[in-house]
């Protein structure tokens, strides 16, 4: 029997009898268009309002007060990163080490007397005197005081070199990758030229030609004068894969300006990579400056860890003399511990910039949902961002 033949067939249809004739007739008579999506509930499900307003025209039903917005910002920017650092032993250890060095560079010179010749007995070994815990040099200077007073200039050198490299490399790589065309060609030509110049000879020539007078900020920039080129080209490659993403395309369609798209949609996805490069450049500045100071290439007007090592080798033969070996060992350990702390902090920072992990630790925003199966405890790289229920997910947008 043909199911479309008249009412007799419908009257005898067992399915119609099961669901009820009235509900079937209601569905058939309901010719209204499907309702449009207007929002999302607490579980992230789409909500509708009858179908007359598109999703892009829909206004939020609930508005946040100024106090709630401030609390949300404090949760996202301060508390969530703090919880992530505290939950990860690597980040906790790295942050502690870096904090100790920051205190050494800021409060240390105010609390510890500056090293002076004949400050104490000559060549006292390490951990043999409370007055000179790290021993003394051949001229009777406290090695502990030398390390403390050398820290501020080293921190300035690290910050200037790392910030210069990361900011310039990120700006060049992001702009070249996003804009493309002639802008990309021009910027990459300059980048390739800089990459072909050897960094160490260029630093030595510039240090001799310029009147830097031992300025640690300028020395930090000189050491990383062309290191930004490699970072810029690597970031350009990353941006080329992100600029055609759906959320970036949606931002362009909505008419959002290019600087806003770059800073809001693209750079947040590159932050783990940028952070790792910041730490690498910081370590490069430490090792490069110590090496150049040890060789006597860079001018200086204050005590430096590299200068200390040079004096230990040249004046006391610390390499072959057990009595003076602590003079060489203490600045070496200082450098190694600082590099280790930066590395551990960078590994923890990778989780801080993971938007999914950060949202899970923002308890007031995420509603305490701790059973998120997307945590990166298994080491998976961040791919999408889930900022909060009811908010769009768009890779940092």
mmCIF file of C-alpha atoms in Angstrom:
data_model
loop_
_atom_site.group_PDB
_atom_site.id
_atom_site.type_symbol
_atom_site.label_atom_id
_atom_site.label_comp_id
_atom_site.label_asym_id
_atom_site.label_seq_id
_atom_site.Cartn_x
_atom_site.Cartn_y
_atom_site.Cartn_z
ATOM 1 C CA UNK A 1 0.000 0.000 0.000
ATOM 2 C CA UNK A 2 1.147 3.503 -0.867
ATOM 3 C CA UNK A 3 1.554 5.519 2.365
ATOM 4 C CA UNK A 4 0.391 8.719 0.649
ATOM 5 C CA UNK A 5 -2.941 7.354 -0.416
ATOM 6 C CA UNK A 6 -5.666 9.268 1.396
ATOM 7 C CA UNK A 7 -6.791 9.374 5.018
ATOM 8 C CA UNK A 8 -7.478 5.688 5.257
ATOM 9 C CA UNK A 9 -3.786 4.924 5.248
ATOM 10 C CA UNK A 10 -3.090 7.575 7.911
ATOM 11 C CA UNK A 11 -5.897 6.376 10.082
ATOM 12 C CA UNK A 12 -4.476 2.892 10.075
ATOM 13 C CA UNK A 13 -0.817 3.923 10.570
ATOM 14 C CA UNK A 14 0.368 2.349 13.857
ATOM 15 C CA UNK A 15 3.195 4.929 14.227
ATOM 16 C CA UNK A 16 0.736 7.813 14.172
ATOM 17 C CA UNK A 17 -1.364 6.073 16.721
ATOM 18 C CA UNK A 18 1.686 5.572 18.976
ATOM 19 C CA UNK A 19 2.876 9.208 19.061
ATOM 20 C CA UNK A 20 -0.517 10.741 19.035
ATOM 21 C CA UNK A 21 -2.413 12.261 16.190
ATOM 22 C CA UNK A 22 -2.535 15.782 17.658
ATOM 23 C CA UNK A 23 1.251 16.085 18.022
ATOM 24 C CA UNK A 24 1.745 14.988 14.410
ATOM 25 C CA UNK A 25 -0.763 17.510 13.166
ATOM 26 C CA UNK A 26 0.869 20.237 15.246
ATOM 27 C CA UNK A 27 4.245 19.490 13.710
ATOM 28 C CA UNK A 28 2.828 19.488 10.221
ATOM 29 C CA UNK A 29 1.051 22.798 10.782
ATOM 30 C CA UNK A 30 4.082 24.481 12.368
ATOM 31 C CA UNK A 31 5.615 26.193 9.357
ATOM 32 C CA UNK A 32 7.677 28.738 11.285
ATOM 33 C CA UNK A 33 11.418 28.929 10.371
ATOM 34 C CA UNK A 34 13.937 27.364 12.696
ATOM 35 C CA UNK A 35 15.007 29.667 15.497
ATOM 36 C CA UNK A 36 18.468 31.225 15.382
ATOM 37 C CA UNK A 37 21.190 30.779 17.975
ATOM 38 C CA UNK A 38 21.237 33.667 20.404
ATOM 39 C CA UNK A 39 23.469 32.611 23.223
ATOM 40 C CA UNK A 40 24.811 29.750 25.306
ATOM 41 C CA UNK A 41 23.806 28.348 28.645
ATOM 42 C CA UNK A 42 26.091 27.399 31.537
ATOM 43 C CA UNK A 43 26.968 24.103 29.854
ATOM 44 C CA UNK A 44 27.925 25.827 26.616
ATOM 45 C CA UNK A 45 24.743 24.703 24.783
ATOM 46 C CA UNK A 46 23.229 27.006 22.202
ATOM 47 C CA UNK A 47 20.040 28.844 23.152
ATOM 48 C CA UNK A 48 17.371 30.219 20.828
ATOM 49 C CA UNK A 49 14.770 32.988 21.161
ATOM 50 C CA UNK A 50 12.313 32.421 18.395
ATOM 51 C CA UNK A 51 14.441 32.896 15.356
ATOM 52 C CA UNK A 52 14.246 36.601 14.427
ATOM 53 C CA UNK A 53 17.731 37.758 15.509
ATOM 54 C CA UNK A 54 20.974 36.386 14.179
ATOM 55 C CA UNK A 55 23.824 35.322 16.422
ATOM 56 C CA UNK A 56 25.905 38.336 15.471
ATOM 57 C CA UNK A 57 23.083 40.743 16.380
ATOM 58 C CA UNK A 58 22.151 39.155 19.684
ATOM 59 C CA UNK A 59 22.933 41.124 22.832
ATOM 60 C CA UNK A 60 23.934 39.411 26.055
ATOM 61 C CA UNK A 61 21.080 38.929 28.506
ATOM 62 C CA UNK A 62 23.348 39.347 31.534
ATOM 63 C CA UNK A 63 25.791 42.222 31.951
ATOM 64 C CA UNK A 64 28.655 42.276 34.451
ATOM 65 C CA UNK A 65 29.230 45.092 36.882
ATOM 66 C CA UNK A 66 32.542 46.910 37.151
ATOM 67 C CA UNK A 67 33.408 45.045 40.331
ATOM 68 C CA UNK A 68 32.668 41.699 38.687
ATOM 69 C CA UNK A 69 34.828 42.590 35.705
ATOM 70 C CA UNK A 70 37.696 43.541 38.005
ATOM 71 C CA UNK A 71 37.293 40.299 39.918
ATOM 72 C CA UNK A 72 37.273 38.358 36.665
ATOM 73 C CA UNK A 73 40.439 40.130 35.492
ATOM 74 C CA UNK A 74 42.140 39.444 38.832
ATOM 75 C CA UNK A 75 41.169 35.776 38.613
ATOM 76 C CA UNK A 76 42.407 35.375 35.033
ATOM 77 C CA UNK A 77 45.578 37.454 35.174
ATOM 78 C CA UNK A 78 46.817 37.020 38.756
ATOM 79 C CA UNK A 79 45.274 34.127 40.654
ATOM 80 C CA UNK A 80 45.114 31.564 37.844
ATOM 81 C CA UNK A 81 48.814 31.957 36.833
ATOM 82 C CA UNK A 82 49.746 31.908 40.514
ATOM 83 C CA UNK A 83 47.882 28.633 41.078
ATOM 84 C CA UNK A 84 49.506 27.095 38.009
ATOM 85 C CA UNK A 85 52.982 28.075 39.199
ATOM 86 C CA UNK A 86 52.270 26.745 42.665
ATOM 87 C CA UNK A 87 50.932 23.419 41.370
ATOM 88 C CA UNK A 88 53.995 22.723 39.207
ATOM 89 C CA UNK A 89 57.239 21.961 41.022
ATOM 90 C CA UNK A 90 59.378 23.087 38.100
ATOM 91 C CA UNK A 91 57.726 26.474 37.900
ATOM 92 C CA UNK A 92 57.776 26.785 41.685
ATOM 93 C CA UNK A 93 61.480 26.003 41.886
ATOM 94 C CA UNK A 94 62.334 28.244 38.950
ATOM 95 C CA UNK A 95 60.318 31.127 40.338
ATOM 96 C CA UNK A 96 62.017 30.742 43.709
ATOM 97 C CA UNK A 97 65.493 30.793 42.160
ATOM 98 C CA UNK A 98 64.724 33.808 39.985
ATOM 99 C CA UNK A 99 63.190 35.593 42.983
ATOM 100 C CA UNK A 100 66.352 34.976 45.010
ATOM 101 C CA UNK A 101 68.478 36.515 42.269
ATOM 102 C CA UNK A 102 66.116 39.469 41.988
ATOM 103 C CA UNK A 103 66.500 40.072 45.717
ATOM 104 C CA UNK A 104 70.251 39.716 45.351
ATOM 105 C CA UNK A 105 70.210 42.359 42.627
ATOM 106 C CA UNK A 106 67.930 44.807 44.412
ATOM 107 C CA UNK A 107 68.339 44.452 48.165
ATOM 108 C CA UNK A 108 71.716 42.708 48.178
ATOM 109 C CA UNK A 109 73.906 45.751 47.447
ATOM 110 C CA UNK A 110 72.095 47.653 50.203
ATOM 111 C CA UNK A 111 72.701 44.955 52.804
ATOM 112 C CA UNK A 112 76.162 43.652 51.881
ATOM 113 C CA UNK A 113 79.266 45.807 52.073
ATOM 114 C CA UNK A 114 80.948 46.415 48.746
ATOM 115 C CA UNK A 115 84.084 44.293 48.164
ATOM 116 C CA UNK A 116 87.364 46.047 48.857
ATOM 117 C CA UNK A 117 91.044 44.970 48.773
ATOM 118 C CA UNK A 118 92.384 43.712 52.080
ATOM 119 C CA UNK A 119 88.836 43.261 53.323
ATOM 120 C CA UNK A 120 89.862 40.022 54.989
ATOM 121 C CA UNK A 121 92.511 37.297 54.997
ATOM 122 C CA UNK A 122 93.682 36.097 51.603
ATOM 123 C CA UNK A 123 92.369 32.986 49.896
ATOM 124 C CA UNK A 124 90.102 31.698 52.631
ATOM 125 C CA UNK A 125 88.249 28.665 51.331
ATOM 126 C CA UNK A 126 84.487 28.496 50.856
ATOM 127 C CA UNK A 127 82.222 27.626 53.827
ATOM 128 C CA UNK A 128 85.034 28.019 56.343
ATOM 129 C CA UNK A 129 84.073 31.369 57.806
ATOM 130 C CA UNK A 130 80.724 32.954 58.638
ATOM 131 C CA UNK A 131 82.141 36.380 57.890
ATOM 132 C CA UNK A 132 83.269 35.275 54.432
ATOM 133 C CA UNK A 133 80.908 32.380 53.573
ATOM 134 C CA UNK A 134 82.176 31.919 50.027
ATOM 135 C CA UNK A 135 85.821 32.629 50.821
ATOM 136 C CA UNK A 136 88.091 35.463 49.790
ATOM 137 C CA UNK A 137 90.274 36.324 46.818
ATOM 138 C CA UNK A 138 94.032 36.711 46.600
ATOM 139 C CA UNK A 139 93.623 40.368 47.524
ATOM 140 C CA UNK A 140 91.404 39.611 50.517
ATOM 141 C CA UNK A 141 88.073 40.608 48.937
ATOM 142 C CA UNK A 142 84.920 38.745 49.921
ATOM 143 C CA UNK A 143 83.721 36.537 47.058
ATOM 144 C CA UNK A 144 80.168 36.654 48.433
ATOM 145 C CA UNK A 145 80.222 40.456 48.284
ATOM 146 C CA UNK A 146 81.618 40.354 44.739
ATOM 147 C CA UNK A 147 78.826 38.058 43.577
ATOM 148 C CA UNK A 148 76.147 40.169 45.234
ATOM 149 C CA UNK A 149 77.406 43.450 43.760
ATOM 150 C CA UNK A 150 77.823 41.896 40.316
ATOM 151 C CA UNK A 151 74.198 40.740 40.180
ATOM 152 C CA UNK A 152 72.422 44.083 39.413
ATOM 153 C CA UNK A 153 74.415 44.777 36.261
ATOM 154 C CA UNK A 154 73.952 41.168 35.131
ATOM 155 C CA UNK A 155 70.167 41.379 35.583
ATOM 156 C CA UNK A 156 70.042 44.606 33.585
ATOM 157 C CA UNK A 157 72.140 42.980 30.874
ATOM 158 C CA UNK A 158 69.856 39.914 30.741
ATOM 159 C CA UNK A 159 66.673 41.957 30.639
ATOM 160 C CA UNK A 160 67.856 44.340 27.948
ATOM 161 C CA UNK A 161 69.221 41.623 25.676
ATOM 162 C CA UNK A 162 66.272 39.244 26.023
ATOM 163 C CA UNK A 163 63.620 41.945 25.720
ATOM 164 C CA UNK A 164 65.333 43.482 22.687
ATOM 165 C CA UNK A 165 65.506 40.141 20.893
ATOM 166 C CA UNK A 166 61.996 38.961 21.704
ATOM 167 C CA UNK A 167 60.232 42.252 21.012
ATOM 168 C CA UNK A 168 62.002 42.904 17.716
ATOM 169 C CA UNK A 169 61.835 39.301 16.514
ATOM 170 C CA UNK A 170 58.147 38.981 17.410
ATOM 171 C CA UNK A 171 57.227 42.281 15.764
ATOM 172 C CA UNK A 172 59.085 41.505 12.547
ATOM 173 C CA UNK A 173 57.949 37.888 12.284
ATOM 174 C CA UNK A 174 54.314 38.603 13.111
ATOM 175 C CA UNK A 175 54.011 41.551 10.747
ATOM 176 C CA UNK A 176 55.738 39.728 7.893
ATOM 177 C CA UNK A 177 53.680 36.566 8.301
ATOM 178 C CA UNK A 178 50.323 38.304 8.654
ATOM 179 C CA UNK A 179 50.647 41.018 6.028
ATOM 180 C CA UNK A 180 52.529 39.005 3.391
ATOM 181 C CA UNK A 181 53.307 40.489 -0.012
ATOM 182 C CA UNK A 182 55.888 43.236 -0.271
ATOM 183 C CA UNK A 183 55.979 43.758 3.474
ATOM 184 C CA UNK A 184 56.924 40.129 3.948
ATOM 185 C CA UNK A 185 59.571 40.277 1.220
ATOM 186 C CA UNK A 186 61.184 43.445 2.578
ATOM 187 C CA UNK A 187 61.270 42.302 6.190
ATOM 188 C CA UNK A 188 62.553 38.825 5.335
ATOM 189 C CA UNK A 189 65.309 40.313 3.167
ATOM 190 C CA UNK A 190 66.576 42.334 6.110
ATOM 191 C CA UNK A 191 66.188 39.278 8.352
ATOM 192 C CA UNK A 192 68.205 37.061 6.032
ATOM 193 C CA UNK A 193 70.984 39.667 5.828
ATOM 194 C CA UNK A 194 71.197 39.845 9.613
ATOM 195 C CA UNK A 195 71.256 36.062 9.889
ATOM 196 C CA UNK A 196 74.284 35.841 7.605
ATOM 197 C CA UNK A 197 76.390 38.119 9.844
ATOM 198 C CA UNK A 198 78.319 36.231 12.545
ATOM 199 C CA UNK A 199 77.081 37.407 15.908
ATOM 200 C CA UNK A 200 80.236 37.166 18.022
ATOM 201 C CA UNK A 201 82.583 39.113 15.688
ATOM 202 C CA UNK A 202 79.868 41.729 15.201
ATOM 203 C CA UNK A 203 79.532 42.130 18.964
ATOM 204 C CA UNK A 204 83.286 42.504 19.421
ATOM 205 C CA UNK A 205 83.551 45.090 16.629
ATOM 206 C CA UNK A 206 80.627 47.118 17.923
ATOM 207 C CA UNK A 207 81.932 46.975 21.489
ATOM 208 C CA UNK A 208 85.270 48.356 20.306
ATOM 209 C CA UNK A 209 83.798 50.975 17.980
ATOM 210 C CA UNK A 210 81.078 52.323 20.240
ATOM 211 C CA UNK A 211 81.654 54.264 23.430
ATOM 212 C CA UNK A 212 79.524 52.021 25.583
ATOM 213 C CA UNK A 213 81.555 52.685 28.784
ATOM 214 C CA UNK A 214 80.508 49.427 30.392
ATOM 215 C CA UNK A 215 76.783 50.203 30.229
ATOM 216 C CA UNK A 216 75.117 46.830 30.961
ATOM 217 C CA UNK A 217 71.942 47.658 29.034
ATOM 218 C CA UNK A 218 73.895 48.470 25.871
ATOM 219 C CA UNK A 219 76.114 45.412 26.286
ATOM 220 C CA UNK A 220 73.047 43.181 26.564
ATOM 221 C CA UNK A 221 71.733 44.538 23.256
ATOM 222 C CA UNK A 222 75.129 44.165 21.579
ATOM 223 C CA UNK A 223 75.388 40.508 22.583
ATOM 224 C CA UNK A 224 72.007 39.763 20.950
ATOM 225 C CA UNK A 225 72.299 42.331 18.178
ATOM 226 C CA UNK A 226 71.321 39.893 15.407
ATOM 227 C CA UNK A 227 69.700 37.107 17.422
ATOM 228 C CA UNK A 228 66.258 38.550 16.683
ATOM 229 C CA UNK A 229 66.562 37.529 13.032
ATOM 230 C CA UNK A 230 66.281 33.788 13.665
ATOM 231 C CA UNK A 231 63.372 34.308 16.052
ATOM 232 C CA UNK A 232 61.627 36.566 13.554
ATOM 233 C CA UNK A 233 61.804 33.996 10.775
ATOM 234 C CA UNK A 234 60.579 31.209 13.067
ATOM 235 C CA UNK A 235 57.625 33.297 14.258
ATOM 236 C CA UNK A 236 56.758 34.208 10.668
ATOM 237 C CA UNK A 237 56.368 30.503 9.920
ATOM 238 C CA UNK A 238 54.059 30.103 12.903
ATOM 239 C CA UNK A 239 51.950 33.097 11.877
ATOM 240 C CA UNK A 240 51.524 31.722 8.358
ATOM 241 C CA UNK A 241 49.726 28.731 9.860
ATOM 242 C CA UNK A 242 47.538 30.885 12.115
ATOM 243 C CA UNK A 243 46.455 33.753 9.866
ATOM 244 C CA UNK A 244 44.007 31.540 7.925
ATOM 245 C CA UNK A 245 42.431 30.052 11.037
ATOM 246 C CA UNK A 246 38.665 30.326 11.409
ATOM 247 C CA UNK A 247 38.727 32.668 14.382
ATOM 248 C CA UNK A 248 41.208 35.008 12.670
ATOM 249 C CA UNK A 249 39.057 35.002 9.543
ATOM 250 C CA UNK A 250 36.004 35.778 11.697
ATOM 251 C CA UNK A 251 37.814 38.750 13.228
ATOM 252 C CA UNK A 252 38.658 40.083 9.775
ATOM 253 C CA UNK A 253 35.049 39.695 8.635
ATOM 254 C CA UNK A 254 33.824 41.617 11.661
ATOM 255 C CA UNK A 255 36.132 44.488 10.699
ATOM 256 C CA UNK A 256 38.516 44.246 13.613
ATOM 257 C CA UNK A 257 41.717 46.194 12.993
ATOM 258 C CA UNK A 258 44.952 44.404 12.183
ATOM 259 C CA UNK A 259 46.839 45.410 15.385
ATOM 260 C CA UNK A 260 43.947 44.091 17.471
ATOM 261 C CA UNK A 261 43.878 40.798 15.581
ATOM 262 C CA UNK A 262 47.629 40.371 15.933
ATOM 263 C CA UNK A 263 47.700 41.164 19.637
ATOM 264 C CA UNK A 264 44.435 39.421 20.515
ATOM 265 C CA UNK A 265 44.238 36.392 18.229
ATOM 266 C CA UNK A 266 47.735 35.524 17.026
ATOM 267 C CA UNK A 267 50.330 36.484 19.621
ATOM 268 C CA UNK A 268 48.565 34.718 22.553
ATOM 269 C CA UNK A 269 48.905 31.448 20.641
ATOM 270 C CA UNK A 270 52.642 32.104 20.238
ATOM 271 C CA UNK A 271 53.342 32.976 23.864
ATOM 272 C CA UNK A 272 54.741 29.546 24.893
ATOM 273 C CA UNK A 273 57.187 29.707 21.992
ATOM 274 C CA UNK A 274 58.046 33.350 22.697
ATOM 275 C CA UNK A 275 58.569 32.608 26.377
ATOM 276 C CA UNK A 276 60.932 29.758 25.639
ATOM 277 C CA UNK A 277 62.917 32.022 23.319
ATOM 278 C CA UNK A 278 63.013 34.730 25.972
ATOM 279 C CA UNK A 279 64.639 32.299 28.353
ATOM 280 C CA UNK A 280 67.032 31.062 25.694
ATOM 281 C CA UNK A 281 68.104 34.607 24.928
ATOM 282 C CA UNK A 282 68.508 35.339 28.630
ATOM 283 C CA UNK A 283 70.801 32.340 28.949
ATOM 284 C CA UNK A 284 72.668 33.422 25.811
ATOM 285 C CA UNK A 285 73.264 36.842 27.342
ATOM 286 C CA UNK A 286 74.557 35.277 30.556
ATOM 287 C CA UNK A 287 76.958 32.892 28.850
ATOM 288 C CA UNK A 288 77.989 35.411 26.178
ATOM 289 C CA UNK A 289 78.692 38.239 28.579
ATOM 290 C CA UNK A 290 80.602 36.030 31.003
ATOM 291 C CA UNK A 291 82.677 34.614 28.149
ATOM 292 C CA UNK A 292 83.478 38.018 26.699
ATOM 293 C CA UNK A 293 84.295 39.467 30.116
ATOM 294 C CA UNK A 294 86.496 36.454 30.813
ATOM 295 C CA UNK A 295 88.386 37.116 27.562
ATOM 296 C CA UNK A 296 88.676 40.804 28.397
ATOM 297 C CA UNK A 297 86.773 41.921 25.301
ATOM 298 C CA UNK A 298 84.044 43.966 26.951
ATOM 299 C CA UNK A 299 84.713 47.080 29.011
ATOM 300 C CA UNK A 300 83.463 47.133 32.569
ATOM 301 C CA UNK A 301 83.231 49.599 35.417
ATOM 302 C CA UNK A 302 82.045 47.216 38.110
ATOM 303 C CA UNK A 303 82.730 43.716 39.329
ATOM 304 C CA UNK A 304 81.378 40.986 37.061
ATOM 305 C CA UNK A 305 81.141 37.206 37.273
ATOM 306 C CA UNK A 306 83.264 36.851 34.135
ATOM 307 C CA UNK A 307 85.841 39.281 35.496
ATOM 308 C CA UNK A 308 85.957 37.280 38.734
ATOM 309 C CA UNK A 309 86.677 34.081 36.809
ATOM 310 C CA UNK A 310 89.346 35.808 34.741
ATOM 311 C CA UNK A 311 91.055 37.116 37.874
ATOM 312 C CA UNK A 312 90.906 33.684 39.528
ATOM 313 C CA UNK A 313 92.628 32.053 36.557
ATOM 314 C CA UNK A 314 95.101 34.797 35.677
ATOM 315 C CA UNK A 315 96.116 35.955 39.151
ATOM 316 C CA UNK A 316 95.851 32.835 41.271
ATOM 317 C CA UNK A 317 95.969 29.926 38.811
ATOM 318 C CA UNK A 318 92.620 28.644 40.068
ATOM 319 C CA UNK A 319 92.502 25.883 37.461
ATOM 320 C CA UNK A 320 95.516 24.107 38.950
ATOM 321 C CA UNK A 321 95.611 25.521 42.483
ATOM 322 C CA UNK A 322 93.270 23.921 45.058
ATOM 323 C CA UNK A 323 93.710 26.931 47.354
ATOM 324 C CA UNK A 324 92.209 29.286 44.751
ATOM 325 C CA UNK A 325 89.766 26.910 43.082
ATOM 326 C CA UNK A 326 86.814 28.235 45.116
ATOM 327 C CA UNK A 327 87.469 31.667 43.588
ATOM 328 C CA UNK A 328 86.664 30.163 40.179
ATOM 329 C CA UNK A 329 83.974 27.748 41.347
ATOM 330 C CA UNK A 330 81.649 30.183 43.140
ATOM 331 C CA UNK A 331 80.848 32.456 40.147
ATOM 332 C CA UNK A 332 80.489 29.350 37.980
ATOM 333 C CA UNK A 333 77.887 27.896 40.346
ATOM 334 C CA UNK A 334 76.120 31.255 40.446
ATOM 335 C CA UNK A 335 75.794 31.228 36.669
ATOM 336 C CA UNK A 336 74.668 27.586 36.508
ATOM 337 C CA UNK A 337 71.977 28.006 39.163
ATOM 338 C CA UNK A 338 70.573 31.117 37.469
ATOM 339 C CA UNK A 339 70.438 29.359 34.092
ATOM 340 C CA UNK A 340 68.718 26.367 35.726
ATOM 341 C CA UNK A 341 66.136 28.595 37.388
ATOM 342 C CA UNK A 342 65.301 30.314 34.114
ATOM 343 C CA UNK A 343 64.898 26.977 32.360
ATOM 344 C CA UNK A 344 62.558 25.581 35.017
ATOM 345 C CA UNK A 345 60.525 28.768 35.043
ATOM 346 C CA UNK A 346 60.147 28.612 31.269
ATOM 347 C CA UNK A 347 58.866 25.043 31.455
ATOM 348 C CA UNK A 348 56.250 26.133 33.968
ATOM 349 C CA UNK A 349 55.379 29.212 31.924
ATOM 350 C CA UNK A 350 54.397 26.925 29.083
ATOM 351 C CA UNK A 351 51.445 25.793 31.225
ATOM 352 C CA UNK A 352 50.650 29.348 32.277
ATOM 353 C CA UNK A 353 50.044 30.395 28.684
ATOM 354 C CA UNK A 354 47.894 27.344 27.980
ATOM 355 C CA UNK A 355 44.411 28.957 27.952
ATOM 356 C CA UNK A 356 42.652 25.711 28.866
ATOM 357 C CA UNK A 357 44.799 25.157 31.946
ATOM 358 C CA UNK A 358 44.483 28.815 32.930
ATOM 359 C CA UNK A 359 40.695 28.704 32.624
ATOM 360 C CA UNK A 360 40.533 25.560 34.763
ATOM 361 C CA UNK A 361 42.500 27.284 37.525
ATOM 362 C CA UNK A 362 40.247 30.350 37.409
ATOM 363 C CA UNK A 363 37.749 28.718 39.763
ATOM 364 C CA UNK A 364 35.276 31.535 39.948
ATOM 365 C CA UNK A 365 35.017 31.634 36.157
ATOM 366 C CA UNK A 366 35.077 27.963 35.392
ATOM 367 C CA UNK A 367 32.653 27.087 38.162
ATOM 368 C CA UNK A 368 35.123 24.706 39.843
ATOM 369 C CA UNK A 369 35.006 22.154 37.019
ATOM 370 C CA UNK A 370 38.094 20.170 37.845
ATOM 371 C CA UNK A 371 37.330 17.150 35.716
ATOM 372 C CA UNK A 372 38.429 18.795 32.479
ATOM 373 C CA UNK A 373 39.955 16.094 30.375
ATOM 374 C CA UNK A 374 41.917 18.615 28.331
ATOM 375 C CA UNK A 375 44.594 19.363 30.915
ATOM 376 C CA UNK A 376 48.082 19.215 29.549
ATOM 377 C CA UNK A 377 49.340 16.939 32.266
ATOM 378 C CA UNK A 378 49.988 14.508 29.454
ATOM 379 C CA UNK A 379 52.089 17.075 27.680
ATOM 380 C CA UNK A 380 49.676 17.747 24.813
ATOM 381 C CA UNK A 381 50.258 21.151 23.231
ATOM 382 C CA UNK A 382 47.539 23.769 23.525
ATOM 383 C CA UNK A 383 45.268 23.823 20.514
ATOM 384 C CA UNK A 384 42.042 25.563 21.471
ATOM 385 C CA UNK A 385 41.009 27.890 24.238
ATOM 386 C CA UNK A 386 38.041 27.457 26.512
ATOM 387 C CA UNK A 387 37.844 30.674 28.417
ATOM 388 C CA UNK A 388 34.530 30.306 30.147
ATOM 389 C CA UNK A 389 31.098 28.770 29.695
ATOM 390 C CA UNK A 390 29.002 30.919 27.482
ATOM 391 C CA UNK A 391 31.996 32.563 25.831
ATOM 392 C CA UNK A 392 33.253 31.841 22.368
ATOM 393 C CA UNK A 393 36.376 29.716 21.974
ATOM 394 C CA UNK A 394 38.870 31.089 19.535
ATOM 395 C CA UNK A 395 42.440 30.443 20.337
ATOM 396 C CA UNK A 396 42.988 33.359 22.556
ATOM 397 C CA UNK A 397 40.514 35.694 20.963
#
